[in-house]
Amino acid sequence: MEVESLPCHVGIIMDGNGRWAKRRGLPRIEGHRVGAETTEKIVVAASKLGIKYLSLFAFSTENWKRPKEEVNFLFNLMYQYVLGKLELFLENNVRFRVMGRLRELPSYLQEGFKEIELKTSHCSGMTAVFAVNYGGRQEIIDAVNRAIKDGHLEITEEVLRSYLYIPELPDLDLLIRTSGELRISNFLIWQSAYTELWFTNTLWPDFTVEEFKKALLDYSKRERRFGGINEK
Ligand code: IPE
Ligand code: IPE
Ligand code: MG
């Protein structure tokens, strides 16, 4: 694939773990376990393909509505995942970042995230951004409130951007959502104003590198106009 036609920033709403498990008569958490393996494969593939930023929706601010056991399982899984994958991140020159209302997360998880962010901070390849206790609206509200505290009397796009969780994170070029749901579910609200959307019925544990490449190929054929007109 031509490098020019690759999206710089890809976001993925990794959905369908629960249904994957249900179809097999397994508890939902088994879907999350297998889903984490898919995440690993896609992180490595995306970095090898030359994607600069990959944002992965791992836990939304609305996911607290789930049973406590499932929520705790997800936090444990994320902890094991990030600490267990340190070598893999380093081998692939992947920088790990996390964004969301992190202070509301269990302290062991916050510590784990901090450690991996620090240990991969020198990595200059792809940045893998895990969105945890993340909500797009909350991100905007948090940004505005911090700007007010700093004395800003007026918000411009530039000011608002500079207060987002990761200010250098560019606008989202391509959003992939698995599991057949056709919605944004409060992911990257600000950054997705001009995002190309790509949906598949595949459940996240079944999602493959081949299908990921198909999404990139489809993206490369889209004509993005940003409100203008394309003159040939
Ligand atoms: C996505 O899978 C993972 C998280 C939201 C944490 P789901 O758990 O939402 O799976 P479904 O949508 O119930 O199948
Ligand atoms: C979105 O999936 C959040 C994550 C993938 C982490 P959900 O399964 O929570 O979304 P809804 O509730 O179907 O919109
Ligand atoms: Mg879901």
mmCIF file of C-alpha atoms in Angstrom, residues 3-232:
data_model
loop_
_atom_site.group_PDB
_atom_site.id
_atom_site.type_symbol
_atom_site.label_atom_id
_atom_site.label_comp_id
_atom_site.label_asym_id
_atom_site.label_seq_id
_atom_site.Cartn_x
_atom_site.Cartn_y
_atom_site.Cartn_z
ATOM 1 C CA VAL A 3 2.470 5.269 2.266
ATOM 2 C CA GLU A 4 0.735 8.534 1.255
ATOM 3 C CA SER A 5 -2.645 6.859 1.303
ATOM 4 C CA LEU A 6 -2.184 5.349 4.757
ATOM 5 C CA PRO A 7 -4.202 6.999 7.505
ATOM 6 C CA CYS A 8 -2.005 8.719 10.066
ATOM 7 C CA HIS A 9 -4.391 8.123 12.954
ATOM 8 C CA VAL A 10 -6.608 5.037 13.126
ATOM 9 C CA GLY A 11 -9.139 4.494 15.910
ATOM 10 C CA ILE A 12 -10.788 1.201 16.740
ATOM 11 C CA ILE A 13 -13.920 0.557 18.764
ATOM 12 C CA MET A 14 -13.106 -3.023 19.736
ATOM 13 C CA ASP A 15 -16.653 -4.306 20.158
ATOM 14 C CA GLY A 16 -18.356 -7.690 20.316
ATOM 15 C CA ASN A 17 -16.387 -9.611 22.940
ATOM 16 C CA GLY A 18 -19.479 -10.424 24.974
ATOM 17 C CA ARG A 19 -21.465 -11.694 21.991
ATOM 18 C CA TRP A 20 -18.500 -13.757 20.812
ATOM 19 C CA ALA A 21 -18.440 -15.542 24.163
ATOM 20 C CA LYS A 22 -22.217 -15.903 24.362
ATOM 21 C CA ARG A 23 -22.340 -17.634 20.991
ATOM 22 C CA ARG A 24 -19.935 -20.218 22.360
ATOM 23 C CA GLY A 25 -21.777 -20.653 25.617
ATOM 24 C CA LEU A 26 -18.867 -19.052 27.482
ATOM 25 C CA PRO A 27 -18.892 -16.295 30.111
ATOM 26 C CA ARG A 28 -18.420 -12.780 28.706
ATOM 27 C CA ILE A 29 -14.977 -12.487 30.248
ATOM 28 C CA GLU A 30 -13.702 -15.213 27.915
ATOM 29 C CA GLY A 31 -14.550 -12.919 25.042
ATOM 30 C CA HIS A 32 -12.476 -10.179 26.613
ATOM 31 C CA ARG A 33 -9.569 -12.585 27.063
ATOM 32 C CA VAL A 34 -9.550 -13.592 23.397
ATOM 33 C CA GLY A 35 -10.221 -9.989 22.389
ATOM 34 C CA ALA A 36 -6.981 -8.965 24.106
ATOM 35 C CA GLU A 37 -5.121 -11.360 21.799
ATOM 36 C CA THR A 38 -6.672 -9.637 18.791
ATOM 37 C CA THR A 39 -5.554 -6.287 20.211
ATOM 38 C CA GLU A 40 -1.986 -7.533 20.402
ATOM 39 C CA LYS A 41 -2.010 -8.727 16.780
ATOM 40 C CA ILE A 42 -3.471 -5.470 15.499
ATOM 41 C CA VAL A 43 -1.019 -3.295 17.463
ATOM 42 C CA VAL A 44 1.940 -5.178 15.963
ATOM 43 C CA ALA A 45 0.477 -5.206 12.444
ATOM 44 C CA ALA A 46 -0.390 -1.502 12.527
ATOM 45 C CA SER A 47 3.082 -0.546 13.689
ATOM 46 C CA LYS A 48 4.691 -2.706 10.992
ATOM 47 C CA LEU A 49 2.445 -1.137 8.355
ATOM 48 C CA GLY A 50 3.601 2.334 9.339
ATOM 49 C CA ILE A 51 0.525 3.714 11.105
ATOM 50 C CA LYS A 52 1.620 6.617 13.309
ATOM 51 C CA TYR A 53 -1.189 6.642 15.868
ATOM 52 C CA LEU A 54 -3.530 3.813 16.801
ATOM 53 C CA SER A 55 -6.247 4.645 19.343
ATOM 54 C CA LEU A 56 -8.003 1.703 20.935
ATOM 55 C CA PHE A 57 -11.248 2.067 22.871
ATOM 56 C CA ALA A 58 -10.774 -0.271 25.818
ATOM 57 C CA PHE A 59 -13.204 1.043 28.458
ATOM 58 C CA SER A 60 -15.724 3.848 28.144
ATOM 59 C CA THR A 61 -16.991 6.169 30.875
ATOM 60 C CA GLU A 62 -20.333 4.388 30.357
ATOM 61 C CA ASN A 63 -18.904 0.880 30.837
ATOM 62 C CA TRP A 64 -19.130 1.313 34.634
ATOM 63 C CA LYS A 65 -22.788 0.355 34.185
ATOM 64 C CA ARG A 66 -21.660 -3.261 33.745
ATOM 65 C CA PRO A 67 -21.537 -5.811 36.578
ATOM 66 C CA LYS A 68 -18.714 -5.155 39.012
ATOM 67 C CA GLU A 69 -17.119 -8.526 38.286
ATOM 68 C CA GLU A 70 -16.839 -7.763 34.579
ATOM 69 C CA VAL A 71 -15.421 -4.291 35.241
ATOM 70 C CA ASN A 72 -12.809 -5.679 37.632
ATOM 71 C CA PHE A 73 -11.926 -8.431 35.199
ATOM 72 C CA LEU A 74 -11.354 -5.847 32.462
ATOM 73 C CA PHE A 75 -9.066 -3.758 34.687
ATOM 74 C CA ASN A 76 -7.072 -6.841 35.659
ATOM 75 C CA LEU A 77 -6.824 -7.900 32.046
ATOM 76 C CA MET A 78 -5.580 -4.456 31.002
ATOM 77 C CA TYR A 79 -3.006 -4.495 33.775
ATOM 78 C CA GLN A 80 -1.679 -7.907 32.758
ATOM 79 C CA TYR A 81 -1.850 -6.934 29.127
ATOM 80 C CA VAL A 82 0.209 -3.755 29.320
ATOM 81 C CA LEU A 83 2.806 -5.070 31.736
ATOM 82 C CA GLY A 84 3.053 -8.394 29.904
ATOM 83 C CA LYS A 85 3.465 -6.681 26.550
ATOM 84 C CA LEU A 86 6.278 -4.325 27.479
ATOM 85 C CA GLU A 87 8.852 -6.380 25.556
ATOM 86 C CA LEU A 88 6.560 -6.513 22.555
ATOM 87 C CA PHE A 89 6.094 -2.733 22.596
ATOM 88 C CA LEU A 90 9.848 -2.206 22.846
ATOM 89 C CA GLU A 91 10.660 -4.730 20.086
ATOM 90 C CA ASN A 92 8.244 -2.934 17.780
ATOM 91 C CA ASN A 93 9.323 0.550 18.854
ATOM 92 C CA VAL A 94 5.746 1.239 19.974
ATOM 93 C CA ARG A 95 5.093 4.025 22.424
ATOM 94 C CA PHE A 96 2.290 3.266 24.860
ATOM 95 C CA ARG A 97 -0.067 6.049 25.968
ATOM 96 C CA VAL A 98 -3.290 5.989 27.899
ATOM 97 C CA MET A 99 -6.071 8.582 27.975
ATOM 98 C CA GLY A 100 -9.256 9.070 29.936
ATOM 99 C CA ARG A 101 -10.328 9.993 33.454
ATOM 100 C CA LEU A 102 -7.482 7.972 34.876
ATOM 101 C CA ARG A 103 -7.821 9.121 38.477
ATOM 102 C CA GLU A 104 -11.074 7.185 38.785
ATOM 103 C CA LEU A 105 -9.296 3.915 37.948
ATOM 104 C CA PRO A 106 -7.891 1.551 40.595
ATOM 105 C CA SER A 107 -4.503 2.812 41.741
ATOM 106 C CA TYR A 108 -2.660 -0.393 40.739
ATOM 107 C CA LEU A 109 -3.835 0.145 37.176
ATOM 108 C CA GLN A 110 -2.830 3.821 37.163
ATOM 109 C CA GLU A 111 0.617 2.810 38.396
ATOM 110 C CA GLY A 112 0.923 0.088 35.761
ATOM 111 C CA PHE A 113 -0.029 2.516 32.992
ATOM 112 C CA LYS A 114 2.466 5.097 34.267
ATOM 113 C CA GLU A 115 5.227 2.525 34.293
ATOM 114 C CA ILE A 116 4.665 1.399 30.708
ATOM 115 C CA GLU A 117 4.258 4.970 29.475
ATOM 116 C CA LEU A 118 7.592 5.805 31.024
ATOM 117 C CA LYS A 119 9.382 2.681 29.797
ATOM 118 C CA THR A 120 8.210 3.196 26.219
ATOM 119 C CA SER A 121 8.496 6.985 26.184
ATOM 120 C CA HIS A 122 11.611 6.834 23.979
ATOM 121 C CA CYS A 123 9.922 4.671 21.319
ATOM 122 C CA SER A 124 9.659 6.602 18.075
ATOM 123 C CA GLY A 125 7.535 4.253 15.953
ATOM 124 C CA MET A 126 3.786 4.007 16.344
ATOM 125 C CA THR A 127 2.007 5.481 19.350
ATOM 126 C CA ALA A 128 -0.632 3.080 20.697
ATOM 127 C CA VAL A 129 -3.198 5.048 22.673
ATOM 128 C CA PHE A 130 -5.427 3.055 25.026
ATOM 129 C CA ALA A 131 -8.633 4.894 25.846
ATOM 130 C CA VAL A 132 -9.576 3.777 29.352
ATOM 131 C CA ASN A 133 -12.420 5.333 31.351
ATOM 132 C CA TYR A 134 -12.555 7.526 28.298
ATOM 133 C CA GLY A 135 -15.499 9.534 27.003
ATOM 134 C CA GLY A 136 -15.299 12.014 24.157
ATOM 135 C CA ARG A 137 -17.699 14.463 25.811
ATOM 136 C CA GLN A 138 -15.873 14.155 29.122
ATOM 137 C CA GLU A 139 -12.602 14.894 27.346
ATOM 138 C CA ILE A 140 -14.043 18.127 25.954
ATOM 139 C CA ILE A 141 -15.520 19.120 29.321
ATOM 140 C CA ASP A 142 -12.237 18.376 31.109
ATOM 141 C CA ALA A 143 -10.379 20.434 28.514
ATOM 142 C CA VAL A 144 -12.698 23.433 28.884
ATOM 143 C CA ASN A 145 -12.527 23.327 32.677
ATOM 144 C CA ARG A 146 -8.739 23.210 32.669
ATOM 145 C CA ALA A 147 -8.637 26.103 30.224
ATOM 146 C CA ILE A 148 -10.944 28.141 32.503
ATOM 147 C CA LYS A 149 -8.712 27.369 35.503
ATOM 148 C CA ASP A 150 -5.745 28.652 33.518
ATOM 149 C CA GLY A 151 -7.568 31.925 32.993
ATOM 150 C CA HIS A 152 -8.772 31.555 29.411
ATOM 151 C CA LEU A 153 -11.791 33.777 28.848
ATOM 152 C CA GLU A 154 -12.489 32.564 25.354
ATOM 153 C CA ILE A 155 -12.093 29.128 23.770
ATOM 154 C CA THR A 156 -10.791 28.753 20.254
ATOM 155 C CA GLU A 157 -10.169 25.475 18.423
ATOM 156 C CA GLU A 158 -6.492 25.910 19.077
ATOM 157 C CA VAL A 159 -6.935 26.490 22.802
ATOM 158 C CA LEU A 160 -9.305 23.563 23.150
ATOM 159 C CA ARG A 161 -6.976 21.221 21.291
ATOM 160 C CA SER A 162 -4.121 22.174 23.551
ATOM 161 C CA TYR A 163 -6.117 20.959 26.582
ATOM 162 C CA LEU A 164 -7.219 17.588 25.209
ATOM 163 C CA TYR A 165 -5.844 14.510 26.999
ATOM 164 C CA ILE A 166 -3.079 14.056 24.403
ATOM 165 C CA PRO A 167 -2.789 17.404 22.603
ATOM 166 C CA GLU A 168 -0.441 16.095 19.921
ATOM 167 C CA LEU A 169 -2.878 13.337 18.935
ATOM 168 C CA PRO A 170 -3.976 14.345 15.422
ATOM 169 C CA ASP A 171 -7.524 14.298 14.097
ATOM 170 C CA LEU A 172 -8.812 10.799 13.493
ATOM 171 C CA ASP A 173 -8.490 9.717 9.843
ATOM 172 C CA LEU A 174 -10.157 6.329 10.011
ATOM 173 C CA LEU A 175 -12.512 4.843 12.583
ATOM 174 C CA ILE A 176 -13.071 1.089 12.575
ATOM 175 C CA ARG A 177 -15.852 -0.493 14.601
ATOM 176 C CA THR A 178 -16.396 -4.219 14.849
ATOM 177 C CA SER A 179 -19.508 -6.219 15.824
ATOM 178 C CA GLY A 180 -22.014 -4.596 13.468
ATOM 179 C CA GLU A 181 -23.003 -1.674 15.686
ATOM 180 C CA LEU A 182 -23.200 1.525 13.650
ATOM 181 C CA ARG A 183 -22.437 4.160 16.240
ATOM 182 C CA ILE A 184 -19.647 6.191 17.834
ATOM 183 C CA SER A 185 -20.504 5.463 21.514
ATOM 184 C CA ASN A 186 -18.737 8.603 22.792
ATOM 185 C CA PHE A 187 -15.323 7.797 21.303
ATOM 186 C CA LEU A 188 -13.040 10.653 20.119
ATOM 187 C CA ILE A 189 -15.899 13.114 19.628
ATOM 188 C CA TRP A 190 -13.724 16.163 18.951
ATOM 189 C CA GLN A 191 -11.148 14.347 16.821
ATOM 190 C CA SER A 192 -13.679 12.585 14.581
ATOM 191 C CA ALA A 193 -15.345 15.618 12.966
ATOM 192 C CA TYR A 194 -14.024 14.556 9.526
ATOM 193 C CA THR A 195 -13.214 10.899 10.140
ATOM 194 C CA GLU A 196 -13.843 8.196 7.565
ATOM 195 C CA LEU A 197 -16.006 5.474 9.109
ATOM 196 C CA TRP A 198 -15.573 1.755 8.496
ATOM 197 C CA PHE A 199 -17.817 -0.907 9.982
ATOM 198 C CA THR A 200 -17.715 -4.697 9.990
ATOM 199 C CA ASN A 201 -19.985 -7.366 11.437
ATOM 200 C CA THR A 202 -16.957 -9.337 12.616
ATOM 201 C CA LEU A 203 -16.792 -9.601 16.397
ATOM 202 C CA TRP A 204 -13.559 -8.253 17.892
ATOM 203 C CA PRO A 205 -12.117 -11.656 18.956
ATOM 204 C CA ASP A 206 -12.501 -12.815 15.320
ATOM 205 C CA PHE A 207 -11.042 -9.660 13.751
ATOM 206 C CA THR A 208 -7.873 -10.359 11.754
ATOM 207 C CA VAL A 209 -4.897 -8.498 10.335
ATOM 208 C CA GLU A 210 -6.265 -9.263 6.856
ATOM 209 C CA GLU A 211 -9.501 -7.492 7.664
ATOM 210 C CA PHE A 212 -7.569 -4.589 9.154
ATOM 211 C CA LYS A 213 -5.657 -4.296 5.870
ATOM 212 C CA LYS A 214 -8.972 -4.372 4.004
ATOM 213 C CA ALA A 215 -10.144 -1.367 6.034
ATOM 214 C CA LEU A 216 -6.930 0.485 5.184
ATOM 215 C CA LEU A 217 -7.332 -0.364 1.517
ATOM 216 C CA ASP A 218 -10.933 0.873 1.489
ATOM 217 C CA TYR A 219 -9.787 4.050 3.225
ATOM 218 C CA SER A 220 -7.103 4.629 0.585
ATOM 219 C CA LYS A 221 -9.827 4.721 -2.089
ATOM 220 C CA ARG A 222 -11.992 7.291 -0.347
ATOM 221 C CA GLU A 223 -12.053 10.853 -1.519
ATOM 222 C CA ARG A 224 -11.790 13.206 1.424
ATOM 223 C CA ARG A 225 -13.002 16.702 0.724
ATOM 224 C CA PHE A 226 -13.238 18.404 4.142
ATOM 225 C CA GLY A 227 -16.032 20.591 2.835
ATOM 226 C CA GLY A 228 -14.131 21.716 -0.222
ATOM 227 C CA ILE A 229 -14.161 20.496 -3.800
ATOM 228 C CA ASN A 230 -11.591 18.289 -5.464
ATOM 229 C CA GLU A 231 -10.365 19.756 -8.718
ATOM 230 C CA LYS A 232 -8.487 17.381 -10.931
#
